[in-house]
mmCIF file of C-alpha atoms in Angstrom:
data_model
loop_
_atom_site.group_PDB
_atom_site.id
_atom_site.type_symbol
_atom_site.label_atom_id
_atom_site.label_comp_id
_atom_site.label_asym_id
_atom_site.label_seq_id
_atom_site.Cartn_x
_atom_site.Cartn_y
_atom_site.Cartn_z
ATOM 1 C CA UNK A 118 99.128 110.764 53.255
ATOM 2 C CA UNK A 119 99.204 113.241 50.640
ATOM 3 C CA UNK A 120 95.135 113.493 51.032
ATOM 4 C CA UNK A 121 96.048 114.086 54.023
ATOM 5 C CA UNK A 122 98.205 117.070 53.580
ATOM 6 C CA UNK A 123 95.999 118.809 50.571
ATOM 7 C CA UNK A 124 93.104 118.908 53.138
ATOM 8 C CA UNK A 125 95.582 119.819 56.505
ATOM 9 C CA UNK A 126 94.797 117.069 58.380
ATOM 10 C CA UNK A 127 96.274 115.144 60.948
ATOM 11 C CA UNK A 128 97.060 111.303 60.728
ATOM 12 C CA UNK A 129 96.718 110.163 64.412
ATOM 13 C CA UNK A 130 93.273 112.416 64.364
ATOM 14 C CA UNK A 131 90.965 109.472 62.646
ATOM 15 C CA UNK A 132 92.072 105.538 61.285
ATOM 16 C CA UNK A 133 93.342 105.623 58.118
ATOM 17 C CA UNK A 134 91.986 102.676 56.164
ATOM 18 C CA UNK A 135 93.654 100.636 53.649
ATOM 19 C CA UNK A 136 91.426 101.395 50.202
ATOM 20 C CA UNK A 137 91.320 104.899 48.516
ATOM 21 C CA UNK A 138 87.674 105.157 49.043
ATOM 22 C CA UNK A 139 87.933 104.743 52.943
ATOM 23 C CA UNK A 140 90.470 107.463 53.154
ATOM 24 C CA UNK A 141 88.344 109.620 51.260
ATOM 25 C CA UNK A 142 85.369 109.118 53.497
ATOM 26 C CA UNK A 143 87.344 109.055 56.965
ATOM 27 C CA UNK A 144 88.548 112.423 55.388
ATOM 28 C CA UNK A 145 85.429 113.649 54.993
ATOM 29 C CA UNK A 146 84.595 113.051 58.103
ATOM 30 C CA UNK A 147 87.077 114.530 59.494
ATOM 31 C CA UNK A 148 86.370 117.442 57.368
ATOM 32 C CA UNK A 149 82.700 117.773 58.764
ATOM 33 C CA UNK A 150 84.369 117.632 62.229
ATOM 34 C CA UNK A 151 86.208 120.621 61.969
ATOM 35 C CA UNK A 152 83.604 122.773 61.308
ATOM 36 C CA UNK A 153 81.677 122.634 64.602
ATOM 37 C CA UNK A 154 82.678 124.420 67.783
ATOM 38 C CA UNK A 155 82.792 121.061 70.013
ATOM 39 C CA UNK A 156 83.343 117.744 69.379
ATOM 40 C CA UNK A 157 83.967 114.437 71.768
ATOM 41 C CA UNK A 158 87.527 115.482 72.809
ATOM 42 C CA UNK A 159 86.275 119.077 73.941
ATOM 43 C CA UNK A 160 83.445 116.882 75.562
ATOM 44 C CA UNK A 161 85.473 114.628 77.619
ATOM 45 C CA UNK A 162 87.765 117.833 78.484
ATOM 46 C CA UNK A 163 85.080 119.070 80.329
ATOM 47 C CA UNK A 164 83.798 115.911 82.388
ATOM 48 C CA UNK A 165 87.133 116.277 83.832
ATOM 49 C CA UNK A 166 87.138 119.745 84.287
ATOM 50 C CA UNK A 167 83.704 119.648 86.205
ATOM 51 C CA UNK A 168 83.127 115.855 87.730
ATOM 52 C CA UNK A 169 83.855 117.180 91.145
ATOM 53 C CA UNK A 170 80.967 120.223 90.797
ATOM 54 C CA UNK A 171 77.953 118.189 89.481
ATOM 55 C CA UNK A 172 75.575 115.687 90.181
ATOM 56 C CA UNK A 173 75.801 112.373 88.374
ATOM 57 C CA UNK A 174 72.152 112.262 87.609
ATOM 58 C CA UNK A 175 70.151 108.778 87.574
ATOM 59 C CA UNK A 176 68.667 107.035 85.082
ATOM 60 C CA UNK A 177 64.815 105.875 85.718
ATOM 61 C CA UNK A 178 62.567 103.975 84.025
ATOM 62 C CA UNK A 179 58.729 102.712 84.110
ATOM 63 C CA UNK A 180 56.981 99.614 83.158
ATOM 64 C CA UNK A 181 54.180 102.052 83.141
ATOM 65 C CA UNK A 182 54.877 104.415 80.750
ATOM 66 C CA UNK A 183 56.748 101.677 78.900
ATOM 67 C CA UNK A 184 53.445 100.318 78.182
ATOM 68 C CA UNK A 185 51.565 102.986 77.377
ATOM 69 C CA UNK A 186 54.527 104.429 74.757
ATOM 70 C CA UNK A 187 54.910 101.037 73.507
ATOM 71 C CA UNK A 188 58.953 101.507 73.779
ATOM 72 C CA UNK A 189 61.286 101.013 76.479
ATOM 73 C CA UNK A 190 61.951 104.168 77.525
ATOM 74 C CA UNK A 191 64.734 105.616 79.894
ATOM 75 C CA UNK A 192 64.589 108.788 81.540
ATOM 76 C CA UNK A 193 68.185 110.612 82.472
ATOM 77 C CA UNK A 194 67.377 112.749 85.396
ATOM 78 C CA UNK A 195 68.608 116.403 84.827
ATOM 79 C CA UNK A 196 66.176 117.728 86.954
ATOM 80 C CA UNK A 197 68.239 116.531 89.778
ATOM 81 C CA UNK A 198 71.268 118.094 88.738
ATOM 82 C CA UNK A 199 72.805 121.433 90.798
ATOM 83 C CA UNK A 200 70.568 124.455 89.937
ATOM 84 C CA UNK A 201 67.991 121.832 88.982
ATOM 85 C CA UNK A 202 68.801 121.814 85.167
ATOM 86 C CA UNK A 203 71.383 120.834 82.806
ATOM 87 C CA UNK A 204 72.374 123.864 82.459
ATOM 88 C CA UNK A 205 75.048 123.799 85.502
ATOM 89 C CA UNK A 206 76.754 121.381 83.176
ATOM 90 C CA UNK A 207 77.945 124.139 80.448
ATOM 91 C CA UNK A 208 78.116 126.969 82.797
ATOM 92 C CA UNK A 209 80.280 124.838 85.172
ATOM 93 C CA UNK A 210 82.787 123.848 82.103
ATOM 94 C CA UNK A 211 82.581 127.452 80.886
ATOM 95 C CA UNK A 212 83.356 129.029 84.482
ATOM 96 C CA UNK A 213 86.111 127.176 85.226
ATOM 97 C CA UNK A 214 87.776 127.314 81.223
ATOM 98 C CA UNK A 215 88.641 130.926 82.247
ATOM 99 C CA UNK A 216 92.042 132.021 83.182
ATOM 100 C CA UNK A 217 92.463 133.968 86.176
ATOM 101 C CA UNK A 218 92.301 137.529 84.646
ATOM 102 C CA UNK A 219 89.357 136.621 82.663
ATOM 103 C CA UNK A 220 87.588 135.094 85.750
ATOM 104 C CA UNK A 221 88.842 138.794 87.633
ATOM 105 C CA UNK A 222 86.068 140.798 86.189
ATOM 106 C CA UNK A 223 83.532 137.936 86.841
ATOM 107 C CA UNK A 224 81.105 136.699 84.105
ATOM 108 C CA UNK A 225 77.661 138.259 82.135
ATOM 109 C CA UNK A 226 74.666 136.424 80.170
ATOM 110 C CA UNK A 227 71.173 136.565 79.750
ATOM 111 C CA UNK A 228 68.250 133.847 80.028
ATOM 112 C CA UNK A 229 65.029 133.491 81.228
ATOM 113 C CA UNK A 230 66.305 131.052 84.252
ATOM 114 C CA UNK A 231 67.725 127.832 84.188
ATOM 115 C CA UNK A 232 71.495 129.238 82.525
ATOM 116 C CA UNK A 233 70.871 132.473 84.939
ATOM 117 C CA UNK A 234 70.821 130.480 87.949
ATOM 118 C CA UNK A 235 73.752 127.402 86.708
ATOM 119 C CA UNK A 236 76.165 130.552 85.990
ATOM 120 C CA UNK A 237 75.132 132.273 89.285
ATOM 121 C CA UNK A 238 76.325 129.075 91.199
ATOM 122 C CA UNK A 239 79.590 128.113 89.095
ATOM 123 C CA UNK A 240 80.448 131.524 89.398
ATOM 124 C CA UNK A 241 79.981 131.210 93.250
ATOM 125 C CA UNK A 242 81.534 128.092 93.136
ATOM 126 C CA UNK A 243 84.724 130.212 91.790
ATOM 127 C CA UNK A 244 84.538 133.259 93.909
ATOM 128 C CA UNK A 245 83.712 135.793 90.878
ATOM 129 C CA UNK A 246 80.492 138.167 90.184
ATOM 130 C CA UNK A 247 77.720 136.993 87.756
ATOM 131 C CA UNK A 248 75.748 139.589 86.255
ATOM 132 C CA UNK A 249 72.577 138.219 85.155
ATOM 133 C CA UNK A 250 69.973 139.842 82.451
ATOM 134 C CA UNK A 251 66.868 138.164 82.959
ATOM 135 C CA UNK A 252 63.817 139.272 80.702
ATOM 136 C CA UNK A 253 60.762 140.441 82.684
ATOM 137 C CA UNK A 254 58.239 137.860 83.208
ATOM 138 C CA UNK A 255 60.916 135.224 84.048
ATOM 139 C CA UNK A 256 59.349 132.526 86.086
ATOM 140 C CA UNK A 257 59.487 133.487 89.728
ATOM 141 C CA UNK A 258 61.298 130.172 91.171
ATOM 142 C CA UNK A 259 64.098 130.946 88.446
ATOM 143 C CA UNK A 260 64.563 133.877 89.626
ATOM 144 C CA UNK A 261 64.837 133.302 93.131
ATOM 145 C CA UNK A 262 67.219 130.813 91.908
ATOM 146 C CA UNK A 263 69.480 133.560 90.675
ATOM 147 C CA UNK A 264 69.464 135.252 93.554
ATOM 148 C CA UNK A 265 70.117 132.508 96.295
ATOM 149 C CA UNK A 266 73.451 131.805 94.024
ATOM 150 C CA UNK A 267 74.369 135.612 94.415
ATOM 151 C CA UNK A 268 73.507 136.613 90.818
ATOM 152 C CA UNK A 269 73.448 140.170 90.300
ATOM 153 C CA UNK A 270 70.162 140.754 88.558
ATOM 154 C CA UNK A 271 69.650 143.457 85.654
ATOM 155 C CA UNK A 272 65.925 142.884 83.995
ATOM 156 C CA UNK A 273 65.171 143.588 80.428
ATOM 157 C CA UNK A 274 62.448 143.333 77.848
ATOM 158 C CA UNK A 275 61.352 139.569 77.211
ATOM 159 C CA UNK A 276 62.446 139.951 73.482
ATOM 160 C CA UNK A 277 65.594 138.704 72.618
ATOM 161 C CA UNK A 278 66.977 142.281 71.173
ATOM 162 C CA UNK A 279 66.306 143.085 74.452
ATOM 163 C CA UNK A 280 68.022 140.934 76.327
ATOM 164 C CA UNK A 281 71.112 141.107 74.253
ATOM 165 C CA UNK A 282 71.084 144.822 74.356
ATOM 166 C CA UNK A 283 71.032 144.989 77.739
ATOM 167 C CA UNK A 284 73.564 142.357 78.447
ATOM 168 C CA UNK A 285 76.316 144.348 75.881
ATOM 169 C CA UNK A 286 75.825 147.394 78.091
ATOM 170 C CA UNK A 287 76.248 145.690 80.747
ATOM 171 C CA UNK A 288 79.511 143.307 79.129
ATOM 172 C CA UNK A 289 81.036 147.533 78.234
ATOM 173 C CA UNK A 290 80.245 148.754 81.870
ATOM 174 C CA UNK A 291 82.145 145.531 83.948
ATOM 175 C CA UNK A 292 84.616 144.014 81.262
ATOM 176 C CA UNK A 293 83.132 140.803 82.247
ATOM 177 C CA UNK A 294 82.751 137.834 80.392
ATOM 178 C CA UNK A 295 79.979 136.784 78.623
ATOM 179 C CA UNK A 296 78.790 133.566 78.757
ATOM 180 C CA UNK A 297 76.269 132.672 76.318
ATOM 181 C CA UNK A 298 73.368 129.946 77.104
ATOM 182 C CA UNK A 299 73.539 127.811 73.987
ATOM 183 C CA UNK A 300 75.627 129.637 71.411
ATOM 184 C CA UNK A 301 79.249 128.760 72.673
ATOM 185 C CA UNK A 302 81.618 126.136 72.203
ATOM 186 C CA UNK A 303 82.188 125.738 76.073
ATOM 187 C CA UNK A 304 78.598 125.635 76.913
ATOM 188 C CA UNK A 305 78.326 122.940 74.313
ATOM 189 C CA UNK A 306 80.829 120.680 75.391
ATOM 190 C CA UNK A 307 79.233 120.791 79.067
ATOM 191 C CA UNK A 308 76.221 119.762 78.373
ATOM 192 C CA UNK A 309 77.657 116.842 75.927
ATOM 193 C CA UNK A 310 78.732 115.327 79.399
ATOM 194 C CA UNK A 311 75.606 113.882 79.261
ATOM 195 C CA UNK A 312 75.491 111.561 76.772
ATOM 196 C CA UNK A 313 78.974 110.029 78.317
ATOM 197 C CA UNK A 314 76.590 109.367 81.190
ATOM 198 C CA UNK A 315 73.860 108.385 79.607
ATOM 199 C CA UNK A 316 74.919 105.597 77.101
ATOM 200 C CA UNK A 317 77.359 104.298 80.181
ATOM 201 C CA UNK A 318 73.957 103.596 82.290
ATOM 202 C CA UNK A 319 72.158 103.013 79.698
ATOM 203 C CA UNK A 320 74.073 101.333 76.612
ATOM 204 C CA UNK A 321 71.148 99.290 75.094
ATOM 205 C CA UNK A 322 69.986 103.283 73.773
ATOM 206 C CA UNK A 323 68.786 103.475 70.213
ATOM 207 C CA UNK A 324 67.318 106.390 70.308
ATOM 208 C CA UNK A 325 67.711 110.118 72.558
ATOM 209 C CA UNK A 326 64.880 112.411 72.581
ATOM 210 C CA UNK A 327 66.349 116.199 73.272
ATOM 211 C CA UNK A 328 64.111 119.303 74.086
ATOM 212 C CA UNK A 329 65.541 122.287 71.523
ATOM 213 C CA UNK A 330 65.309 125.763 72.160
ATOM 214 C CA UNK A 331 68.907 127.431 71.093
ATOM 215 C CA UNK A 332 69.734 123.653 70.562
ATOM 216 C CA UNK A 333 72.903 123.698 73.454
ATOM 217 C CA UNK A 334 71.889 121.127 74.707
ATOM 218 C CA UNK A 335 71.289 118.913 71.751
ATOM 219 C CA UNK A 336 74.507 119.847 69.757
ATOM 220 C CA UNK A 337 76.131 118.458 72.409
ATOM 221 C CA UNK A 338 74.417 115.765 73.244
ATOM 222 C CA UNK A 339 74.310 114.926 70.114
ATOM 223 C CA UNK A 340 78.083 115.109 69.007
ATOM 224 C CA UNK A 341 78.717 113.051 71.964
ATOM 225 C CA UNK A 342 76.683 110.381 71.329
ATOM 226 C CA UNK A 343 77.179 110.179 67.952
ATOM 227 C CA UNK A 344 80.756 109.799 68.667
ATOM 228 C CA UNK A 345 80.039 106.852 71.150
ATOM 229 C CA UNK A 346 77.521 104.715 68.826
ATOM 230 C CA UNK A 347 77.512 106.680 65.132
ATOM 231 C CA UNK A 348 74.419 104.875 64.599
ATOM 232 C CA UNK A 349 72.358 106.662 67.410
ATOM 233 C CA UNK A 350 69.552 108.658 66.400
ATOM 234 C CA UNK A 351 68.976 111.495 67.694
ATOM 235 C CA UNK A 352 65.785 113.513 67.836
ATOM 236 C CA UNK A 353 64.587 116.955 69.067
ATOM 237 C CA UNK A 354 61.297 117.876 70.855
ATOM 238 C CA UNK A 355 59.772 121.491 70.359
ATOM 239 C CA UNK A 356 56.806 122.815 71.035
ATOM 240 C CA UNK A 357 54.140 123.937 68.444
ATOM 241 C CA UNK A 358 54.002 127.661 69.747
ATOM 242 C CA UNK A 359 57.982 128.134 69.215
ATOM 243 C CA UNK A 360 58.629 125.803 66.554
ATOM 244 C CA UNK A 361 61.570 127.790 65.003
ATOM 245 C CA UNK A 362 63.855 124.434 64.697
ATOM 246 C CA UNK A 363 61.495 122.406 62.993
ATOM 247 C CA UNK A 364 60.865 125.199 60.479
ATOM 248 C CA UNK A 365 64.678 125.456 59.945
ATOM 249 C CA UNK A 366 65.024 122.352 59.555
ATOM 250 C CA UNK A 367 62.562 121.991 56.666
ATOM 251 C CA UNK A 368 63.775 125.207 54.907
ATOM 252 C CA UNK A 369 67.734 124.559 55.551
ATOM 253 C CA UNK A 370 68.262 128.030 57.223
ATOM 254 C CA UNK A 371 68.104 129.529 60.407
ATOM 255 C CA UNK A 372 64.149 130.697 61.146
ATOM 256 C CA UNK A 373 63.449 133.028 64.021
ATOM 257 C CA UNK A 374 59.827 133.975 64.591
ATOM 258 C CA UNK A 375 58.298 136.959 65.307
ATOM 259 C CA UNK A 376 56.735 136.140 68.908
ATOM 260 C CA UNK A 377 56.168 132.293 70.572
ATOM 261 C CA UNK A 378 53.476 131.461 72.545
ATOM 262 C CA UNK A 379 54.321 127.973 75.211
ATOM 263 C CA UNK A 380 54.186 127.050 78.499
ATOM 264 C CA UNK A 381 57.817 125.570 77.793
ATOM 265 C CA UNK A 382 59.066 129.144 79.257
ATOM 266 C CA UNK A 383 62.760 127.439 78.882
ATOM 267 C CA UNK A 384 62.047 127.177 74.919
ATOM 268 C CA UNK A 385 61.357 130.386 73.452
ATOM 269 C CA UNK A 386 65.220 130.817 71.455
ATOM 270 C CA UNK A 387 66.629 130.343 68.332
ATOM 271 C CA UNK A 388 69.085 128.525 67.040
ATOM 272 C CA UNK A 389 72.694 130.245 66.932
ATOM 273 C CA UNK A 390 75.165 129.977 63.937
ATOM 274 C CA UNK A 391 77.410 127.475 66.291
ATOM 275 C CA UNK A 392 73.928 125.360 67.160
ATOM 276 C CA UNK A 393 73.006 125.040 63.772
ATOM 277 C CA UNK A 394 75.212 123.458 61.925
ATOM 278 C CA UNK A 395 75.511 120.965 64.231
ATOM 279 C CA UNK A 396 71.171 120.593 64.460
ATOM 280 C CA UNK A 397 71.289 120.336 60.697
ATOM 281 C CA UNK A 398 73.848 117.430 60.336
ATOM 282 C CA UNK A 399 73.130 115.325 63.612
ATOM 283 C CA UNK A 400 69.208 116.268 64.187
ATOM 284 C CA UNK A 401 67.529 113.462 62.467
ATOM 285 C CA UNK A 402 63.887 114.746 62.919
ATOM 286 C CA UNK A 403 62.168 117.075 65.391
ATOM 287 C CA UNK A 404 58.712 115.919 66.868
ATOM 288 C CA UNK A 405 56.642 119.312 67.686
ATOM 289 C CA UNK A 406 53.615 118.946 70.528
ATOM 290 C CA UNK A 407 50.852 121.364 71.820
ATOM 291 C CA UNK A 408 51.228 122.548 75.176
ATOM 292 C CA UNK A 409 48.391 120.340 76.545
ATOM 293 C CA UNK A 410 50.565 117.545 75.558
ATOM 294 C CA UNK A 411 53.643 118.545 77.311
ATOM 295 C CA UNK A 412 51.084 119.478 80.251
ATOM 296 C CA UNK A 413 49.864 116.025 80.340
ATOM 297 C CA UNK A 414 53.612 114.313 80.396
ATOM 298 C CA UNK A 415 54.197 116.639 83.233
ATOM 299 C CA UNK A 416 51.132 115.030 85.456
ATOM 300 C CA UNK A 417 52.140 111.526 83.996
ATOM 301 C CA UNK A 418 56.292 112.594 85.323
ATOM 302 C CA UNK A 419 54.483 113.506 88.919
ATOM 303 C CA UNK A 420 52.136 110.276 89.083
ATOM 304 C CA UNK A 421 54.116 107.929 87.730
ATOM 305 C CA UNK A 422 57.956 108.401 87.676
ATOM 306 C CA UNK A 423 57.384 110.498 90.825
ATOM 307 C CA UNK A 424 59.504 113.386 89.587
ATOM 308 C CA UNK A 425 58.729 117.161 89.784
ATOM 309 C CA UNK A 426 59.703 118.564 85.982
ATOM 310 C CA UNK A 427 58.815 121.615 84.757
ATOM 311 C CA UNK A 428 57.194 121.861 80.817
ATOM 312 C CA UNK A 429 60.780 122.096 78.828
ATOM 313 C CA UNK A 430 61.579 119.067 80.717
ATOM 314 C CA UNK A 431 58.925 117.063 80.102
ATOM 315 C CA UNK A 432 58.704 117.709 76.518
ATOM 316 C CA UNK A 433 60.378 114.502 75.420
ATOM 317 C CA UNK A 434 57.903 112.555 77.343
ATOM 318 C CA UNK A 435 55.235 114.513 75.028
ATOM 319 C CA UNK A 436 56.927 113.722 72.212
ATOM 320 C CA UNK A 437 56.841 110.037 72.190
ATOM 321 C CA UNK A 438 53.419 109.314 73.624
ATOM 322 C CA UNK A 439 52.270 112.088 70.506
ATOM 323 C CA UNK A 440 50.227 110.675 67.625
ATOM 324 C CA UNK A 441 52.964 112.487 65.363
ATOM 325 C CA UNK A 442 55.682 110.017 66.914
ATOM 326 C CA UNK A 443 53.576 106.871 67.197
ATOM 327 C CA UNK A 444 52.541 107.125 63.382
ATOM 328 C CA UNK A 445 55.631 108.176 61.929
ATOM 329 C CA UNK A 446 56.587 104.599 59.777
ATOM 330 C CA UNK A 447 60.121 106.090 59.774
ATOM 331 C CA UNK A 448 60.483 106.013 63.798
ATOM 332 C CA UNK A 449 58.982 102.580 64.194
ATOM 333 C CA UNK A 450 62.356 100.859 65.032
ATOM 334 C CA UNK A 451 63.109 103.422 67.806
ATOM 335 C CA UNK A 452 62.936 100.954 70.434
ATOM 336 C CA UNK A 453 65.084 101.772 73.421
ATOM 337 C CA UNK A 454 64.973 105.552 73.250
ATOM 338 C CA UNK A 455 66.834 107.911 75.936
ATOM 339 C CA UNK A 456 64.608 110.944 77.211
ATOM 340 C CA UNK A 457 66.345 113.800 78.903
ATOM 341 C CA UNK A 458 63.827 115.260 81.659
ATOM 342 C CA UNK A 459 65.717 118.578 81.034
ATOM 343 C CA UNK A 460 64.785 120.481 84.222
ATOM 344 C CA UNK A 461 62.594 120.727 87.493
ATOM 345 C CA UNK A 462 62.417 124.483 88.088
ATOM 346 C CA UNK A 463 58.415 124.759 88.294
ATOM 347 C CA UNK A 464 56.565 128.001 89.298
ATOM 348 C CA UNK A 465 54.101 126.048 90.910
ATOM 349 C CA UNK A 466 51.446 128.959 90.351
ATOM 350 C CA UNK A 467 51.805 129.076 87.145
ATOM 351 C CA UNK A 468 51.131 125.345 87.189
ATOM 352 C CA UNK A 469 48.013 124.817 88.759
ATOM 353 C CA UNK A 470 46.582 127.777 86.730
ATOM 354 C CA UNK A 471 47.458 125.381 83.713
ATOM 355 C CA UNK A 472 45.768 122.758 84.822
ATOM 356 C CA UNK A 473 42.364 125.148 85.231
ATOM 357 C CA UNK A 474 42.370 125.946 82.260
#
């Protein structure tokens, strides 16, 4: 107990066991906790606060691609979800964590899409404005998205000074809220509300497989699951054109780069000082793929699991059925591994001009 009180910790908060060693490391633990921005009980707040907003999506699998990955693979079906991305999940928990007076003045972010449109319709869902930066270039069908939830849209540059400029002017000019895509506690803890899901539907999981952009979604998927089954591995899929994470990773910093060049439109950002930490500690590895890679788990998506995803979803599909994956001694015993098919929102002409090329 006095460990306890040198480090300001709480008994009922972990097990206390009954050798000096395994206090120190349930301590430690507990320790490493603290420092992140979400963890399982800010998680399973918010799959109470939103159960009644989103979809429940399915879980799918195929003998098909089972054989040609040479796992047994399960595919959680975000695409499905409200908005047609995960994203509703954190924007949902976020909307409806604000008081009333907070909520008054309505809520302000920027993205290129998928957040844009999940804020748009959890703010609609709560009666408030959303003010929406979106950078120019944005796919068109995210857009539209946007604006059939009654986002108000402001455009900006496609950099990301850009967008963040734009979005503070407009965060002085309404006294809104901003909500960020990735880097926020909230947003975190939504889209941890997977993994509850997931490893429910799908306990025999040894392995998830996570797209990572500003890593939202994987911090919280990964705290999540780690807190259901520590053993879990978790793994990140980025593409080779904006392969910031895998480049922090390997130096132990955050690394932005100067311009990224994907079709994964939905994976162009870089990891936030609340995303990182949490990347560094849970991420075991992160499998990068060329875009002709995640182009070709798109088609096999369509043809085979019969599900429209767009490139940021399919991306986990890429990543196992890469040579990088397949030949990587250390990922051998990833046998039953989770993918998250992130998102559906495809601009279709953007799409077959991929496939002429």
């Amino acid at each position: 107990m006095e460990l306890l009180k040198l480090f300001n910790l709480s008994p009922h908060r972990f097990r206390i066991t009954n050798f000096v060693g395994g206090i120190k490391m349930e301590a430690e633990n507990e320790i490493r906790r603290e420092k992140y921005v979400a963890d399982i009980s800010s998680i399973r707040e918010a799959e109470v606060r939103i159960k009644s907003f989103i979809h429940k999506a399915p879980v799918l699998s195929s003998e098909s691609l089972n054989a040609v990955s040479g796992r047994q693979l399960f595919f959680k079906c975000e695409c499905f979800q409200k908005g047609g991305a995960f994203k509703f999940r954190g924007a949902c928990n976020a909307v409806f964590s604000l008081d009333n007076d907070e909520a008054a003045k309505g809520v302000v972010t920027h993205s290129s899409g998928n957040h844009a449109a999940a804020l748009s319709l959890a703010a609609k869902l709560r009666g408030i404005p959303a003010y929406i930066v979106i950078p120019n270039g944005a796919p068109k069908c995210k857009v539209e998205n946007v604006m059939r939830y009654g986002g108000q849209v402001i455009w900006s540059e496609a950099t990301m000074q850009s967008r963040e400029s734009v979005a503070s002017k407009v965060l002085q000019e309404t006294g809104a809220v901003l909500v960020h895509p990735y880097n926020d506690g909230r947003i975190i803890s939504g889209q941890g509300t997977i993994s509850l899901e997931f490893l429910e539907q799908a306990p025999q999981i040894d392995t998830l497989i996570v797209p990572i952009s500003g890593g939202g979604l994987i911090s919280g998927v990964a705290l999540a699951a780690k807190s259901i089954n520590p053993t879990i591995r978790i793994l990140a899929a980025e593409p080779r054109g904006a392969d910031d994470a895998a480049r922090s990773k390997a130096a132990g910093r955050i690394i932005t780069l100067p311009e990224t060049n994907t079709v994964a439109d939905g994976l162009r950002a870089f990891l936030g000082n609340f995303t990182w930490p949490i990347v560094r500690d849970l991420v075991e590895d992160i499998v990068t793929v060329e875009d002709n890679e995640i182009i070709e788990a798109m088609k096999l998506c369509y043809e085979i699991l019969k599900v429209v995803v767009e490139p940021s979803g399919a991306i986990g599909l890429a990543a196992v059925l890469s040579d990088s994956f397949k030949n990587n001694p250390a990922l051998k015993n990833c046998s039953n591994i989770g993918i998250i098919l992130s998102g559906g929102n495809v601009d279709l002409g953007r799409l077959w001009d991929s496939y002429r090329k």
